[in-house]
Protein backbone atom coordinates (compact mmCIF):
# COMPACT_ATOMS: atom_id res chain seq x y z
CA UNK A 1 0.00 0.00 0.00
CA UNK A 2 2.77 2.44 0.91
CA UNK A 3 6.03 2.68 -0.93
CA UNK A 4 7.92 2.26 2.29
CA UNK A 5 5.74 -0.48 3.68
CA UNK A 6 8.69 -2.78 4.18
CA UNK A 7 10.54 -0.14 6.14
CA UNK A 8 7.52 0.47 8.35
CA UNK A 9 7.20 -3.23 9.02
CA UNK A 10 10.77 -3.39 10.22
CA UNK A 11 10.36 -0.31 12.38
CA UNK A 12 7.14 -1.62 13.82
CA UNK A 13 8.76 -4.80 15.03
CA UNK A 14 11.18 -2.67 16.98
CA UNK A 15 8.80 -0.19 18.59
CA UNK A 16 5.49 -2.00 18.98
CA UNK A 17 4.17 -4.14 21.80
CA UNK A 18 1.84 -7.12 21.77
CA UNK A 19 -1.39 -5.58 22.89
CA UNK A 20 -5.10 -5.54 22.17
CA UNK A 21 -5.89 -3.35 19.19
CA UNK A 22 -8.74 -1.01 20.06
CA UNK A 23 -10.18 -1.25 16.57
CA UNK A 24 -10.11 -4.87 15.44
CA UNK A 25 -9.96 -6.12 19.06
CA UNK A 26 -7.27 -8.65 18.29
CA UNK A 27 -4.04 -9.11 20.17
CA UNK A 28 -1.43 -7.84 17.79
CA UNK A 29 1.68 -5.72 17.59
CA UNK A 30 0.32 -2.30 18.32
CA UNK A 31 1.50 1.28 18.48
CA UNK A 32 -0.09 4.27 20.13
CA UNK A 33 -2.02 6.77 18.07
CA UNK A 34 -0.03 9.98 17.99
CA UNK A 35 -3.10 12.06 18.64
CA UNK A 36 -5.44 10.21 20.98
CA UNK A 37 -3.14 7.54 22.44
CA UNK A 38 -5.29 4.59 21.40
CA UNK A 39 -3.47 1.27 20.89
CA UNK A 40 -3.83 0.31 17.28
CA UNK A 41 -2.34 -2.43 15.14
CA UNK A 42 -0.75 -1.85 11.78
CA UNK A 43 -3.71 -3.13 9.78
CA UNK A 44 -4.86 -0.52 7.32
CA UNK A 45 -8.39 -0.72 8.69
CA UNK A 46 -7.09 0.29 12.11
CA UNK A 47 -4.35 2.83 11.55
CA UNK A 48 -2.12 4.64 9.17
CA UNK A 49 1.61 4.50 9.85
CA UNK A 50 4.53 6.67 8.86
CA UNK A 51 8.25 6.23 9.39
CA UNK A 52 9.28 8.77 11.99
CA UNK A 53 12.49 10.25 13.35
CA UNK A 54 14.90 8.06 15.33
CA UNK A 55 13.63 4.85 13.77
CA UNK A 56 10.23 5.11 15.33
CA UNK A 57 6.81 4.90 13.79
CA UNK A 58 4.18 7.57 13.82
CA UNK A 59 0.72 6.05 14.01
CA UNK A 60 -2.61 7.71 13.48
CA UNK A 61 -5.66 5.67 14.40
CA UNK A 62 -8.61 5.25 12.06
CA UNK A 63 -10.76 7.70 13.94
CA UNK A 64 -8.18 10.47 14.03
CA UNK A 65 -7.27 9.74 10.45
CA UNK A 66 -10.78 10.64 9.40
CA UNK A 67 -10.33 14.10 10.87
CA UNK A 68 -7.65 15.01 8.42
CA UNK A 69 -7.78 12.32 5.82
CA UNK A 70 -7.10 14.71 3.01
CA UNK A 71 -4.09 16.48 4.43
CA UNK A 72 -2.33 13.38 5.63
CA UNK A 73 -1.80 12.11 2.12
CA UNK A 74 -0.26 15.37 1.07
CA UNK A 75 2.12 15.47 4.03
CA UNK A 76 3.40 11.92 3.83
CA UNK A 77 6.94 13.29 3.77
CA UNK A 78 8.43 12.70 7.21
CA UNK A 79 9.95 16.16 7.17
CA UNK A 80 6.45 17.51 7.38
CA UNK A 81 5.09 15.25 10.07
CA UNK A 82 5.31 18.06 12.59
CA UNK A 83 3.02 20.09 10.36
CA UNK A 84 0.44 17.31 10.53
CA UNK A 85 0.67 17.31 14.28
CA UNK A 86 0.12 21.04 14.41
CA UNK A 87 -2.82 20.74 12.07
CA UNK A 88 -4.30 17.86 14.01
CA UNK A 89 -4.09 19.90 17.16
CA UNK A 90 -5.74 22.86 15.46
CA UNK A 91 -8.57 20.70 14.19
CA UNK A 92 -8.97 19.14 17.61
CA UNK A 93 -9.22 22.46 19.41
CA UNK A 94 -11.59 23.87 16.83
CA UNK A 95 -13.91 20.95 17.46
CA UNK A 96 -13.63 21.41 21.20
CA UNK A 97 -14.68 25.02 20.87
CA UNK A 98 -17.82 24.01 19.02
CA UNK A 99 -18.92 21.62 21.76
ZN1 LIG B 1 -6.34 -3.59 14.56
ZN1 LIG C 1 -6.34 8.41 17.45
PDB file of N, CA and C and ligand atoms in Angstrom:
ATOM      1  N   UNK A   1       0.839  -1.207   0.000  1.00  0.00           N
ATOM      2  CA  UNK A   1       0.000   0.000   0.000  1.00  0.00           C
ATOM      3  C   UNK A   1       0.876   1.261   0.000  1.00  0.00           C
ATOM      4  N   UNK A   2       1.846   1.302   0.916  1.00  0.00           N
ATOM      5  CA  UNK A   2       2.774   2.436   0.910  1.00  0.00           C
ATOM      6  C   UNK A   2       4.072   2.021   0.245  1.00  0.00           C
ATOM      7  N   UNK A   3       4.743   2.969  -0.309  1.00  0.00           N
ATOM      8  CA  UNK A   3       6.031   2.682  -0.931  1.00  0.00           C
ATOM      9  C   UNK A   3       7.020   2.125   0.077  1.00  0.00           C
ATOM     10  N   UNK A   4       6.954   2.656   1.266  1.00  0.00           N
ATOM     11  CA  UNK A   4       7.923   2.263   2.285  1.00  0.00           C
ATOM     12  C   UNK A   4       7.322   1.292   3.282  1.00  0.00           C
ATOM     13  N   UNK A   5       6.426   0.471   2.809  1.00  0.00           N
ATOM     14  CA  UNK A   5       5.735  -0.477   3.681  1.00  0.00           C
ATOM     15  C   UNK A   5       6.707  -1.422   4.380  1.00  0.00           C
ATOM     16  N   UNK A   6       7.701  -1.852   3.634  1.00  0.00           N
ATOM     17  CA  UNK A   6       8.690  -2.778   4.181  1.00  0.00           C
ATOM     18  C   UNK A   6       9.459  -2.121   5.324  1.00  0.00           C
ATOM     19  N   UNK A   7       9.813  -0.881   5.113  1.00  0.00           N
ATOM     20  CA  UNK A   7      10.542  -0.135   6.144  1.00  0.00           C
ATOM     21  C   UNK A   7       9.678  -0.002   7.399  1.00  0.00           C
ATOM     22  N   UNK A   8       8.426   0.313   7.221  1.00  0.00           N
ATOM     23  CA  UNK A   8       7.523   0.474   8.348  1.00  0.00           C
ATOM     24  C   UNK A   8       7.389  -0.831   9.122  1.00  0.00           C
ATOM     25  N   UNK A   9       7.318  -1.919   8.395  1.00  0.00           N
ATOM     26  CA  UNK A   9       7.197  -3.227   9.025  1.00  0.00           C
ATOM     27  C   UNK A   9       8.387  -3.499   9.937  1.00  0.00           C
ATOM     28  N   UNK A  10       9.563  -3.188   9.428  1.00  0.00           N
ATOM     29  CA  UNK A  10      10.774  -3.389  10.224  1.00  0.00           C
ATOM     30  C   UNK A  10      10.776  -2.503  11.459  1.00  0.00           C
ATOM     31  N   UNK A  11      10.391  -1.253  11.270  1.00  0.00           N
ATOM     32  CA  UNK A  11      10.360  -0.313  12.384  1.00  0.00           C
ATOM     33  C   UNK A  11       9.345  -0.767  13.427  1.00  0.00           C
ATOM     34  N   UNK A  12       8.233  -1.231  12.940  1.00  0.00           N
ATOM     35  CA  UNK A  12       7.145  -1.623  13.818  1.00  0.00           C
ATOM     36  C   UNK A  12       7.560  -2.746  14.753  1.00  0.00           C
ATOM     37  N   UNK A  13       8.306  -3.686  14.212  1.00  0.00           N
ATOM     38  CA  UNK A  13       8.764  -4.800  15.033  1.00  0.00           C
ATOM     39  C   UNK A  13       9.635  -4.316  16.181  1.00  0.00           C
ATOM     40  N   UNK A  14      10.284  -3.204  15.964  1.00  0.00           N
ATOM     41  CA  UNK A  14      11.179  -2.673  16.982  1.00  0.00           C
ATOM     42  C   UNK A  14      10.429  -1.879  18.049  1.00  0.00           C
ATOM     43  N   UNK A  15       9.409  -1.133  17.650  1.00  0.00           N
ATOM     44  CA  UNK A  15       8.804  -0.192  18.592  1.00  0.00           C
ATOM     45  C   UNK A  15       7.454  -0.635  19.160  1.00  0.00           C
ATOM     46  N   UNK A  16       6.838  -1.646  18.558  1.00  0.00           N
ATOM     47  CA  UNK A  16       5.488  -1.995  18.977  1.00  0.00           C
ATOM     48  C   UNK A  16       5.492  -3.015  20.113  1.00  0.00           C
ATOM     49  N   UNK A  17       4.339  -3.145  20.748  1.00  0.00           N
ATOM     50  CA  UNK A  17       4.171  -4.144  21.796  1.00  0.00           C
ATOM     51  C   UNK A  17       2.971  -5.011  21.455  1.00  0.00           C
ATOM     52  N   UNK A  18       2.977  -6.234  21.969  1.00  0.00           N
ATOM     53  CA  UNK A  18       1.842  -7.120  21.774  1.00  0.00           C
ATOM     54  C   UNK A  18       0.725  -6.655  22.705  1.00  0.00           C
ATOM     55  N   UNK A  19      -0.338  -6.198  22.107  1.00  0.00           N
ATOM     56  CA  UNK A  19      -1.388  -5.577  22.889  1.00  0.00           C
ATOM     57  C   UNK A  19      -2.706  -5.693  22.136  1.00  0.00           C
ATOM     58  N   UNK A  20      -3.794  -5.444  22.811  1.00  0.00           N
ATOM     59  CA  UNK A  20      -5.100  -5.538  22.172  1.00  0.00           C
ATOM     60  C   UNK A  20      -5.367  -4.283  21.333  1.00  0.00           C
ATOM     61  N   UNK A  21      -5.563  -4.486  20.046  1.00  0.00           N
ATOM     62  CA  UNK A  21      -5.893  -3.351  19.185  1.00  0.00           C
ATOM     63  C   UNK A  21      -7.296  -2.857  19.510  1.00  0.00           C
ATOM     64  N   UNK A  22      -7.438  -1.555  19.665  1.00  0.00           N
ATOM     65  CA  UNK A  22      -8.741  -1.012  20.062  1.00  0.00           C
ATOM     66  C   UNK A  22      -9.745  -0.994  18.910  1.00  0.00           C
ATOM     67  N   UNK A  23      -9.273  -1.285  17.724  1.00  0.00           N
ATOM     68  CA  UNK A  23     -10.177  -1.247  16.570  1.00  0.00           C
ATOM     69  C   UNK A  23     -10.639  -2.628  16.139  1.00  0.00           C
ATOM     70  N   UNK A  24      -9.696  -3.523  15.870  1.00  0.00           N
ATOM     71  CA  UNK A  24     -10.111  -4.866  15.438  1.00  0.00           C
ATOM     72  C   UNK A  24     -10.232  -5.820  16.616  1.00  0.00           C
ATOM     73  N   UNK A  25      -9.842  -5.349  17.826  1.00  0.00           N
ATOM     74  CA  UNK A  25      -9.964  -6.119  19.062  1.00  0.00           C
ATOM     75  C   UNK A  25      -9.249  -7.468  19.003  1.00  0.00           C
ATOM     76  N   UNK A  26      -8.105  -7.455  18.319  1.00  0.00           N
ATOM     77  CA  UNK A  26      -7.272  -8.649  18.295  1.00  0.00           C
ATOM     78  C   UNK A  26      -5.945  -8.316  18.966  1.00  0.00           C
ATOM     79  N   UNK A  27      -5.345  -9.330  19.552  1.00  0.00           N
ATOM     80  CA  UNK A  27      -4.044  -9.115  20.175  1.00  0.00           C
ATOM     81  C   UNK A  27      -2.982  -9.135  19.085  1.00  0.00           C
ATOM     82  N   UNK A  28      -2.391  -8.001  18.884  1.00  0.00           N
ATOM     83  CA  UNK A  28      -1.430  -7.841  17.791  1.00  0.00           C
ATOM     84  C   UNK A  28      -0.318  -6.908  18.227  1.00  0.00           C
ATOM     85  N   UNK A  29       0.666  -6.736  17.339  1.00  0.00           N
ATOM     86  CA  UNK A  29       1.680  -5.722  17.593  1.00  0.00           C
ATOM     87  C   UNK A  29       1.015  -4.368  17.394  1.00  0.00           C
ATOM     88  N   UNK A  30       1.008  -3.576  18.419  1.00  0.00           N
ATOM     89  CA  UNK A  30       0.316  -2.297  18.322  1.00  0.00           C
ATOM     90  C   UNK A  30       1.247  -1.128  18.619  1.00  0.00           C
ATOM     91  N   UNK A  31       0.827   0.028  18.160  1.00  0.00           N
ATOM     92  CA  UNK A  31       1.505   1.276  18.485  1.00  0.00           C
ATOM     93  C   UNK A  31       0.444   2.252  18.968  1.00  0.00           C
ATOM     94  N   UNK A  32       0.870   3.299  19.627  1.00  0.00           N
ATOM     95  CA  UNK A  32      -0.094   4.272  20.134  1.00  0.00           C
ATOM     96  C   UNK A  32      -0.369   5.353  19.108  1.00  0.00           C
ATOM     97  N   UNK A  33      -1.636   5.676  18.962  1.00  0.00           N
ATOM     98  CA  UNK A  33      -2.016   6.770  18.070  1.00  0.00           C
ATOM     99  C   UNK A  33      -1.365   8.051  18.573  1.00  0.00           C
ATOM    100  N   UNK A  34      -0.742   8.761  17.659  1.00  0.00           N
ATOM    101  CA  UNK A  34      -0.027   9.979  17.986  1.00  0.00           C
ATOM    102  C   UNK A  34      -0.952  11.039  18.589  1.00  0.00           C
ATOM    103  N   UNK A  35      -2.195  11.004  18.218  1.00  0.00           N
ATOM    104  CA  UNK A  35      -3.101  12.063  18.635  1.00  0.00           C
ATOM    105  C   UNK A  35      -3.913  11.705  19.888  1.00  0.00           C
ATOM    106  N   UNK A  36      -4.538  10.512  19.868  1.00  0.00           N
ATOM    107  CA  UNK A  36      -5.437  10.206  20.979  1.00  0.00           C
ATOM    108  C   UNK A  36      -4.887   9.142  21.927  1.00  0.00           C
ATOM    109  N   UNK A  37      -3.757   8.504  21.546  1.00  0.00           N
ATOM    110  CA  UNK A  37      -3.138   7.541  22.437  1.00  0.00           C
ATOM    111  C   UNK A  37      -3.752   6.153  22.408  1.00  0.00           C
ATOM    112  N   UNK A  38      -4.686   5.918  21.507  1.00  0.00           N
ATOM    113  CA  UNK A  38      -5.292   4.592  21.403  1.00  0.00           C
ATOM    114  C   UNK A  38      -4.264   3.578  20.911  1.00  0.00           C
ATOM    115  N   UNK A  39      -4.353   2.336  21.378  1.00  0.00           N
ATOM    116  CA  UNK A  39      -3.473   1.273  20.895  1.00  0.00           C
ATOM    117  C   UNK A  39      -4.073   0.690  19.624  1.00  0.00           C
ATOM    118  N   UNK A  40      -3.321   0.791  18.563  1.00  0.00           N
ATOM    119  CA  UNK A  40      -3.827   0.306  17.279  1.00  0.00           C
ATOM    120  C   UNK A  40      -2.776  -0.569  16.598  1.00  0.00           C
ATOM    121  N   UNK A  41      -3.260  -1.579  15.878  1.00  0.00           N
ATOM    122  CA  UNK A  41      -2.345  -2.435  15.140  1.00  0.00           C
ATOM    123  C   UNK A  41      -2.054  -1.804  13.778  1.00  0.00           C
ATOM    124  N   UNK A  42      -1.205  -2.461  13.023  1.00  0.00           N
ATOM    125  CA  UNK A  42      -0.751  -1.849  11.775  1.00  0.00           C
ATOM    126  C   UNK A  42      -1.683  -2.129  10.600  1.00  0.00           C
ATOM    127  N   UNK A  43      -2.770  -2.850  10.859  1.00  0.00           N
ATOM    128  CA  UNK A  43      -3.712  -3.129   9.778  1.00  0.00           C
ATOM    129  C   UNK A  43      -4.270  -1.822   9.220  1.00  0.00           C
ATOM    130  N   UNK A  44      -4.434  -1.781   7.922  1.00  0.00           N
ATOM    131  CA  UNK A  44      -4.856  -0.516   7.321  1.00  0.00           C
ATOM    132  C   UNK A  44      -6.277  -0.108   7.705  1.00  0.00           C
ATOM    133  N   UNK A  45      -7.052  -1.062   8.215  1.00  0.00           N
ATOM    134  CA  UNK A  45      -8.392  -0.722   8.690  1.00  0.00           C
ATOM    135  C   UNK A  45      -8.339  -0.079  10.081  1.00  0.00           C
ATOM    136  N   UNK A  46      -7.205  -0.189  10.734  1.00  0.00           N
ATOM    137  CA  UNK A  46      -7.090   0.286  12.115  1.00  0.00           C
ATOM    138  C   UNK A  46      -6.262   1.561  12.232  1.00  0.00           C
ATOM    139  N   UNK A  47      -5.242   1.689  11.395  1.00  0.00           N
ATOM    140  CA  UNK A  47      -4.353   2.834  11.554  1.00  0.00           C
ATOM    141  C   UNK A  47      -3.637   3.152  10.254  1.00  0.00           C
ATOM    142  N   UNK A  48      -3.015   4.303  10.261  1.00  0.00           N
ATOM    143  CA  UNK A  48      -2.115   4.644   9.173  1.00  0.00           C
ATOM    144  C   UNK A  48      -0.767   4.934   9.821  1.00  0.00           C
ATOM    145  N   UNK A  49       0.293   4.409   9.228  1.00  0.00           N
ATOM    146  CA  UNK A  49       1.615   4.504   9.853  1.00  0.00           C
ATOM    147  C   UNK A  49       2.606   5.234   8.959  1.00  0.00           C
ATOM    148  N   UNK A  50       3.464   5.979   9.577  1.00  0.00           N
ATOM    149  CA  UNK A  50       4.533   6.672   8.858  1.00  0.00           C
ATOM    150  C   UNK A  50       5.859   6.396   9.534  1.00  0.00           C
ATOM    151  N   UNK A  51       6.922   6.279   8.764  1.00  0.00           N
ATOM    152  CA  UNK A  51       8.247   6.234   9.393  1.00  0.00           C
ATOM    153  C   UNK A  51       8.478   7.583  10.071  1.00  0.00           C
ATOM    154  N   UNK A  52       9.101   7.550  11.229  1.00  0.00           N
ATOM    155  CA  UNK A  52       9.284   8.772  11.987  1.00  0.00           C
ATOM    156  C   UNK A  52      10.754   8.907  12.365  1.00  0.00           C
ATOM    157  N   UNK A  53      11.103  10.018  12.969  1.00  0.00           N
ATOM    158  CA  UNK A  53      12.490  10.250  13.348  1.00  0.00           C
ATOM    159  C   UNK A  53      12.976   9.191  14.335  1.00  0.00           C
ATOM    160  N   UNK A  54      14.269   8.990  14.390  1.00  0.00           N
ATOM    161  CA  UNK A  54      14.901   8.058  15.335  1.00  0.00           C
ATOM    162  C   UNK A  54      14.364   6.643  15.222  1.00  0.00           C
ATOM    163  N   UNK A  55      14.101   6.218  14.010  1.00  0.00           N
ATOM    164  CA  UNK A  55      13.631   4.854  13.770  1.00  0.00           C
ATOM    165  C   UNK A  55      12.376   4.495  14.534  1.00  0.00           C
ATOM    166  N   UNK A  56      11.500   5.430  14.696  1.00  0.00           N
ATOM    167  CA  UNK A  56      10.233   5.112  15.333  1.00  0.00           C
ATOM    168  C   UNK A  56       9.122   5.198  14.278  1.00  0.00           C
ATOM    169  N   UNK A  57       7.943   4.866  14.703  1.00  0.00           N
ATOM    170  CA  UNK A  57       6.812   4.898  13.788  1.00  0.00           C
ATOM    171  C   UNK A  57       5.778   5.876  14.317  1.00  0.00           C
ATOM    172  N   UNK A  58       5.252   6.679  13.426  1.00  0.00           N
ATOM    173  CA  UNK A  58       4.183   7.568  13.822  1.00  0.00           C
ATOM    174  C   UNK A  58       2.882   6.926  13.377  1.00  0.00           C
ATOM    175  N   UNK A  59       1.992   6.702  14.318  1.00  0.00           N
ATOM    176  CA  UNK A  59       0.721   6.050  14.006  1.00  0.00           C
ATOM    177  C   UNK A  59      -0.437   7.005  14.231  1.00  0.00           C
ATOM    178  N   UNK A  60      -1.371   6.953  13.316  1.00  0.00           N
ATOM    179  CA  UNK A  60      -2.608   7.709  13.480  1.00  0.00           C
ATOM    180  C   UNK A  60      -3.753   6.697  13.396  1.00  0.00           C
ATOM    181  N   UNK A  61      -4.592   6.655  14.413  1.00  0.00           N
ATOM    182  CA  UNK A  61      -5.665   5.669  14.397  1.00  0.00           C
ATOM    183  C   UNK A  61      -6.726   6.044  13.372  1.00  0.00           C
ATOM    184  N   UNK A  62      -7.569   5.070  13.080  1.00  0.00           N
ATOM    185  CA  UNK A  62      -8.607   5.248  12.055  1.00  0.00           C
ATOM    186  C   UNK A  62      -9.472   6.472  12.340  1.00  0.00           C
ATOM    187  N   UNK A  63      -9.848   6.623  13.576  1.00  0.00           N
ATOM    188  CA  UNK A  63     -10.758   7.704  13.938  1.00  0.00           C
ATOM    189  C   UNK A  63     -10.101   9.075  13.731  1.00  0.00           C
ATOM    190  N   UNK A  64      -8.884   9.196  14.191  1.00  0.00           N
ATOM    191  CA  UNK A  64      -8.178  10.465  14.032  1.00  0.00           C
ATOM    192  C   UNK A  64      -7.855  10.716  12.561  1.00  0.00           C
ATOM    193  N   UNK A  65      -7.584   9.649  11.870  1.00  0.00           N
ATOM    194  CA  UNK A  65      -7.271   9.741  10.453  1.00  0.00           C
ATOM    195  C   UNK A  65      -8.409  10.410   9.695  1.00  0.00           C
ATOM    196  N   UNK A  66      -9.619  10.075  10.080  1.00  0.00           N
ATOM    197  CA  UNK A  66     -10.784  10.643   9.401  1.00  0.00           C
ATOM    198  C   UNK A  66     -10.859  12.158   9.545  1.00  0.00           C
ATOM    199  N   UNK A  67     -10.274  12.664  10.626  1.00  0.00           N
ATOM    200  CA  UNK A  67     -10.330  14.100  10.874  1.00  0.00           C
ATOM    201  C   UNK A  67      -9.522  14.897   9.856  1.00  0.00           C
ATOM    202  N   UNK A  68      -8.452  14.276   9.407  1.00  0.00           N
ATOM    203  CA  UNK A  68      -7.646  15.005   8.419  1.00  0.00           C
ATOM    204  C   UNK A  68      -7.155  14.082   7.336  1.00  0.00           C
ATOM    205  N   UNK A  69      -8.067  13.303   6.848  1.00  0.00           N
ATOM    206  CA  UNK A  69      -7.783  12.315   5.822  1.00  0.00           C
ATOM    207  C   UNK A  69      -7.147  12.927   4.576  1.00  0.00           C
ATOM    208  N   UNK A  70      -7.593  14.089   4.235  1.00  0.00           N
ATOM    209  CA  UNK A  70      -7.103  14.708   3.007  1.00  0.00           C
ATOM    210  C   UNK A  70      -5.657  15.176   3.161  1.00  0.00           C
ATOM    211  N   UNK A  71      -5.422  15.908   4.231  1.00  0.00           N
ATOM    212  CA  UNK A  71      -4.085  16.485   4.425  1.00  0.00           C
ATOM    213  C   UNK A  71      -3.002  15.437   4.589  1.00  0.00           C
ATOM    214  N   UNK A  72      -3.353  14.358   5.245  1.00  0.00           N
ATOM    215  CA  UNK A  72      -2.333  13.384   5.626  1.00  0.00           C
ATOM    216  C   UNK A  72      -1.659  12.773   4.396  1.00  0.00           C
ATOM    217  N   UNK A  73      -2.377  12.671   3.331  1.00  0.00           N
ATOM    218  CA  UNK A  73      -1.795  12.106   2.115  1.00  0.00           C
ATOM    219  C   UNK A  73      -0.817  13.080   1.483  1.00  0.00           C
ATOM    220  N   UNK A  74      -1.116  14.342   1.624  1.00  0.00           N
ATOM    221  CA  UNK A  74      -0.259  15.370   1.069  1.00  0.00           C
ATOM    222  C   UNK A  74       1.045  15.450   1.857  1.00  0.00           C
ATOM    223  N   UNK A  75       0.953  15.270   3.167  1.00  0.00           N
ATOM    224  CA  UNK A  75       2.122  15.473   4.031  1.00  0.00           C
ATOM    225  C   UNK A  75       2.804  14.175   4.414  1.00  0.00           C
ATOM    226  N   UNK A  76       2.828  13.225   3.514  1.00  0.00           N
ATOM    227  CA  UNK A  76       3.398  11.918   3.832  1.00  0.00           C
ATOM    228  C   UNK A  76       4.917  12.002   4.049  1.00  0.00           C
ATOM    229  N   UNK A  77       5.507  13.049   3.552  1.00  0.00           N
ATOM    230  CA  UNK A  77       6.937  13.292   3.766  1.00  0.00           C
ATOM    231  C   UNK A  77       7.225  13.445   5.262  1.00  0.00           C
ATOM    232  N   UNK A  78       8.160  12.666   5.772  1.00  0.00           N
ATOM    233  CA  UNK A  78       8.428  12.695   7.214  1.00  0.00           C
ATOM    234  C   UNK A  78       8.903  14.060   7.692  1.00  0.00           C
ATOM    235  N   UNK A  79       9.515  14.818   6.804  1.00  0.00           N
ATOM    236  CA  UNK A  79       9.952  16.157   7.169  1.00  0.00           C
ATOM    237  C   UNK A  79       8.774  17.013   7.606  1.00  0.00           C
ATOM    238  N   UNK A  80       7.606  16.665   7.123  1.00  0.00           N
ATOM    239  CA  UNK A  80       6.452  17.515   7.385  1.00  0.00           C
ATOM    240  C   UNK A  80       5.512  16.940   8.427  1.00  0.00           C
ATOM    241  N   UNK A  81       5.941  15.874   9.058  1.00  0.00           N
ATOM    242  CA  UNK A  81       5.089  15.247  10.075  1.00  0.00           C
ATOM    243  C   UNK A  81       4.700  16.240  11.164  1.00  0.00           C
ATOM    244  N   UNK A  82       5.621  17.093  11.527  1.00  0.00           N
ATOM    245  CA  UNK A  82       5.309  18.058  12.590  1.00  0.00           C
ATOM    246  C   UNK A  82       4.192  18.996  12.149  1.00  0.00           C
ATOM    247  N   UNK A  83       4.123  19.253  10.848  1.00  0.00           N
ATOM    248  CA  UNK A  83       3.025  20.087  10.357  1.00  0.00           C
ATOM    249  C   UNK A  83       1.687  19.384  10.556  1.00  0.00           C
ATOM    250  N   UNK A  84       1.678  18.077  10.328  1.00  0.00           N
ATOM    251  CA  UNK A  84       0.445  17.314  10.530  1.00  0.00           C
ATOM    252  C   UNK A  84       0.023  17.412  11.978  1.00  0.00           C
ATOM    253  N   UNK A  85       0.992  17.272  12.859  1.00  0.00           N
ATOM    254  CA  UNK A  85       0.669  17.310  14.281  1.00  0.00           C
ATOM    255  C   UNK A  85       0.043  18.652  14.645  1.00  0.00           C
ATOM    256  N   UNK A  86       0.654  19.712  14.125  1.00  0.00           N
ATOM    257  CA  UNK A  86       0.120  21.042  14.409  1.00  0.00           C
ATOM    258  C   UNK A  86      -1.302  21.161  13.895  1.00  0.00           C
ATOM    259  N   UNK A  87      -1.498  20.682  12.676  1.00  0.00           N
ATOM    260  CA  UNK A  87      -2.819  20.738  12.067  1.00  0.00           C
ATOM    261  C   UNK A  87      -3.820  19.928  12.866  1.00  0.00           C
ATOM    262  N   UNK A  88      -3.402  18.730  13.260  1.00  0.00           N
ATOM    263  CA  UNK A  88      -4.300  17.858  14.012  1.00  0.00           C
ATOM    264  C   UNK A  88      -4.735  18.553  15.289  1.00  0.00           C
ATOM    265  N   UNK A  89      -3.789  19.204  15.914  1.00  0.00           N
ATOM    266  CA  UNK A  89      -4.087  19.897  17.158  1.00  0.00           C
ATOM    267  C   UNK A  89      -5.084  21.036  16.890  1.00  0.00           C
ATOM    268  N   UNK A  90      -4.852  21.750  15.810  1.00  0.00           N
ATOM    269  CA  UNK A  90      -5.737  22.859  15.465  1.00  0.00           C
ATOM    270  C   UNK A  90      -7.148  22.352  15.237  1.00  0.00           C
ATOM    271  N   UNK A  91      -7.253  21.258  14.460  1.00  0.00           N
ATOM    272  CA  UNK A  91      -8.573  20.695  14.191  1.00  0.00           C
ATOM    273  C   UNK A  91      -9.241  20.279  15.488  1.00  0.00           C
ATOM    274  N   UNK A  92      -8.447  19.640  16.345  1.00  0.00           N
ATOM    275  CA  UNK A  92      -8.966  19.139  17.612  1.00  0.00           C
ATOM    276  C   UNK A  92      -9.529  20.289  18.452  1.00  0.00           C
ATOM    277  N   UNK A  93      -8.777  21.360  18.565  1.00  0.00           N
ATOM    278  CA  UNK A  93      -9.221  22.460  19.406  1.00  0.00           C
ATOM    279  C   UNK A  93     -10.409  23.185  18.801  1.00  0.00           C
ATOM    280  N   UNK A  94     -10.438  23.255  17.490  1.00  0.00           N
ATOM    281  CA  UNK A  94     -11.589  23.868  16.829  1.00  0.00           C
ATOM    282  C   UNK A  94     -12.854  23.097  17.169  1.00  0.00           C
ATOM    283  N   UNK A  95     -12.743  21.771  17.147  1.00  0.00           N
ATOM    284  CA  UNK A  95     -13.909  20.949  17.460  1.00  0.00           C
ATOM    285  C   UNK A  95     -14.325  21.130  18.900  1.00  0.00           C
ATOM    286  N   UNK A  96     -13.336  21.221  19.771  1.00  0.00           N
ATOM    287  CA  UNK A  96     -13.627  21.411  21.199  1.00  0.00           C
ATOM    288  C   UNK A  96     -14.417  22.698  21.423  1.00  0.00           C
ATOM    289  N   UNK A  97     -14.023  23.720  20.698  1.00  0.00           N
ATOM    290  CA  UNK A  97     -14.680  25.017  20.867  1.00  0.00           C
ATOM    291  C   UNK A  97     -16.156  24.938  20.487  1.00  0.00           C
ATOM    292  N   UNK A  98     -16.440  24.124  19.487  1.00  0.00           N
ATOM    293  CA  UNK A  98     -17.816  24.008  19.015  1.00  0.00           C
ATOM    294  C   UNK A  98     -18.709  23.310  20.029  1.00  0.00           C
ATOM    295  N   UNK A  99     -18.115  22.432  20.845  1.00  0.00           N
ATOM    296  CA  UNK A  99     -18.922  21.624  21.758  1.00  0.00           C
ATOM    297  C   UNK A  99     -19.603  22.460  22.826  1.00  0.00           C
TER     298      UNK A  99
HETATM  299 ZN1  LIG B   1      -6.344  -3.594  14.555  1.00  0.00          ZN
HETATM  300 ZN1  LIG B   2      -6.344   8.409  17.454  1.00  0.00          ZN
END
